[in-house]
Amino acid sequence: MQGRQITRRGLIGGAAAGTAMTVLPAAGAAAARQPAARSADVVVVGAGLAGLTAARQVVAGGRSAIVLEARDRVGGRVLSHTLSGGSYSELGGMFTGPTQDDIQALAKDVGVGFYPTYNSGNNVFVGGDGRREEFPSDSPLGNAPADPIVAPDIALAVAQLDDMATDFPVDAPWSSPHAEEWDRQTLDTWLRAHTSGNPEFMQVVSSATEAIFGCEPRELSLLYTVFYIAASGNEDNQGTFERNFNTKDGAQEQRFAGGAALVPQRVAAQLGNRGVLNAPVRRIDQSGSGVTVQSDAGIVSAKRAIVAIPPTLAGRIFYEPALPPLRDQLMQHMPQGSLMKFEAVYSTPFWRGKGLTGQVVSENGPVKVTFDVSPESGTPGIMMGFIGGHEARVWEERSAASRRDAVLEQFAHFFGDEALRPREVVEFNWSTEVWNRGCPVAVLGPGTLIDFGAELRKPAGRIHWAGTETSTYWNGYMDGAVRSGKRAAAEVLARL
């Protein structure tokens, strides 16, 4: 079966999901029939988890809010897709785990439950020479492979990075006593100097960063990496690499019943006609008394604005007066990662019968990390693979058929020849999403945090900033998005 073309009709989370939200024609038609200008205390740009949370908090604080969303759906980087058999697959954020308190509390508030990520049996590791090994999912290294060639360096690097992340100032990484030293080098250069530099180990690191950041170790500031690890916790629990990377006791421990996209959909439904879809924002003007936001769906006047979209997109809005130079430069230094998801759908998760969790780390691409992402019922069986970083940039230039063939051959090596016969495949390239330009998070290279980091959350006059990239904990995750929305809402409520 050929890969299924994803259409807007197939995506869960658009107009149908938030039927109370105002759905306007797409840009061309909207320009011909501009709706009347609207006003509110706060205008929010972006209806992802950050923007929706911000609006929800503003309304709960007794103030009015309007949310402008560029797409014809809500959810941002959280997205579900309807499969041919009526089930669903998840193409964006889907996991949650310990210390991700804010997204879990929001999910519970809107009636979305959780179920455990399938994690029974053995994980699979494939080395650069193609060797295939199995190891228990509850090994001391967690999801990291226990292969004797790479395990010593993994243990050494994780111990050092966890130590560097201890007592780290997550609210101001640039203030760390080691900030200048760590922000002048990449994760790649640091690892080569502080481990054996074993090529196979470096390939495993690449596999991890491609899935976590959508980039290569050579692109990541060491300071940003340490911050990301320290942020994998909360105010009462120190962040660790293990909590970030692992399934058991880690960020991939649980799934959302019915799909994570239900959370933003239900928040949007609560907001009702306070939200407007098909409304990309083009310009924000501010004065001493308020802001005027121009979108393809019309003009909104407000006392304050919250911009809750990825920094690279926020930088494409025209601001009058111009933003402070450091803020503008910050947005230019925060490109999104490169990430594709490939999902093969089978009648059943056949790998479970072979004693496998479905979790793989491979040194070879295009897919280097996989998860069993079957729904709670266990049927259909869905195997998901990340294609990230360099692999995504190479493979997005090739045909869908060649990607399909390459990935299914990999899946067959991982799990058996049954993998060659899916009933359906779905792939999604976040770099082609006009209103994302990549996923899962912004990539910060050397020098970004020490030179521009202080601008991340600093309001620019009456404009406030939200989005997972601005969060002090669980930066890059759904929990960080919710946290950022709550913080931005608190900022504007205090000033109204």
PDB file of C-alpha atoms in Angstrom, residues 284-293 303-305 319-324 459-463 465:
ATOM      1  CA  ILE A 284       1.556  44.666  15.466  1.00  0.00           C
ATOM      2  CA  ASP A 285       1.504  48.379  16.266  1.00  0.00           C
ATOM      3  CA  GLN A 286       1.767  49.614  19.816  1.00  0.00           C
ATOM      4  CA  SER A 287       1.350  52.974  21.504  1.00  0.00           C
ATOM      5  CA  GLY A 288       1.344  54.219  25.049  1.00  0.00           C
ATOM      6  CA  SER A 289      -2.252  53.077  25.492  1.00  0.00           C
ATOM      7  CA  GLY A 290      -2.529  49.782  23.647  1.00  0.00           C
ATOM      8  CA  VAL A 291      -1.767  47.547  20.679  1.00  0.00           C
ATOM      9  CA  THR A 292      -3.337  47.096  17.272  1.00  0.00           C
ATOM     10  CA  VAL A 293      -2.913  43.684  15.667  1.00  0.00           C
ATOM     11  CA  LYS A 303      -4.342  46.820  25.897  1.00  0.00           C
ATOM     12  CA  ARG A 304      -1.697  44.082  25.745  1.00  0.00           C
ATOM     13  CA  ALA A 305      -0.551  41.392  23.287  1.00  0.00           C
ATOM     14  CA  TYR A 319       6.350  45.598  14.445  1.00  0.00           C
ATOM     15  CA  GLU A 320       5.836  49.330  14.784  1.00  0.00           C
ATOM     16  CA  PRO A 321       7.779  50.681  16.484  1.00  0.00           C
ATOM     17  CA  ALA A 322      10.504  48.169  15.752  1.00  0.00           C
ATOM     18  CA  LEU A 323      11.393  45.690  18.449  1.00  0.00           C
ATOM     19  CA  PRO A 324      14.545  46.277  20.505  1.00  0.00           C
ATOM     20  CA  PRO A 459       8.231  42.219  27.365  1.00  0.00           C
ATOM     21  CA  ALA A 460       8.751  44.630  24.486  1.00  0.00           C
ATOM     22  CA  GLY A 461       6.549  47.444  25.673  1.00  0.00           C
ATOM     23  CA  ARG A 462       3.011  46.037  25.618  1.00  0.00           C
ATOM     24  CA  ILE A 463       4.028  42.854  23.814  1.00  0.00           C
ATOM     25  CA  TRP A 465       6.129  36.442  24.832  1.00  0.00           C
TER      26      TRP A 465
END
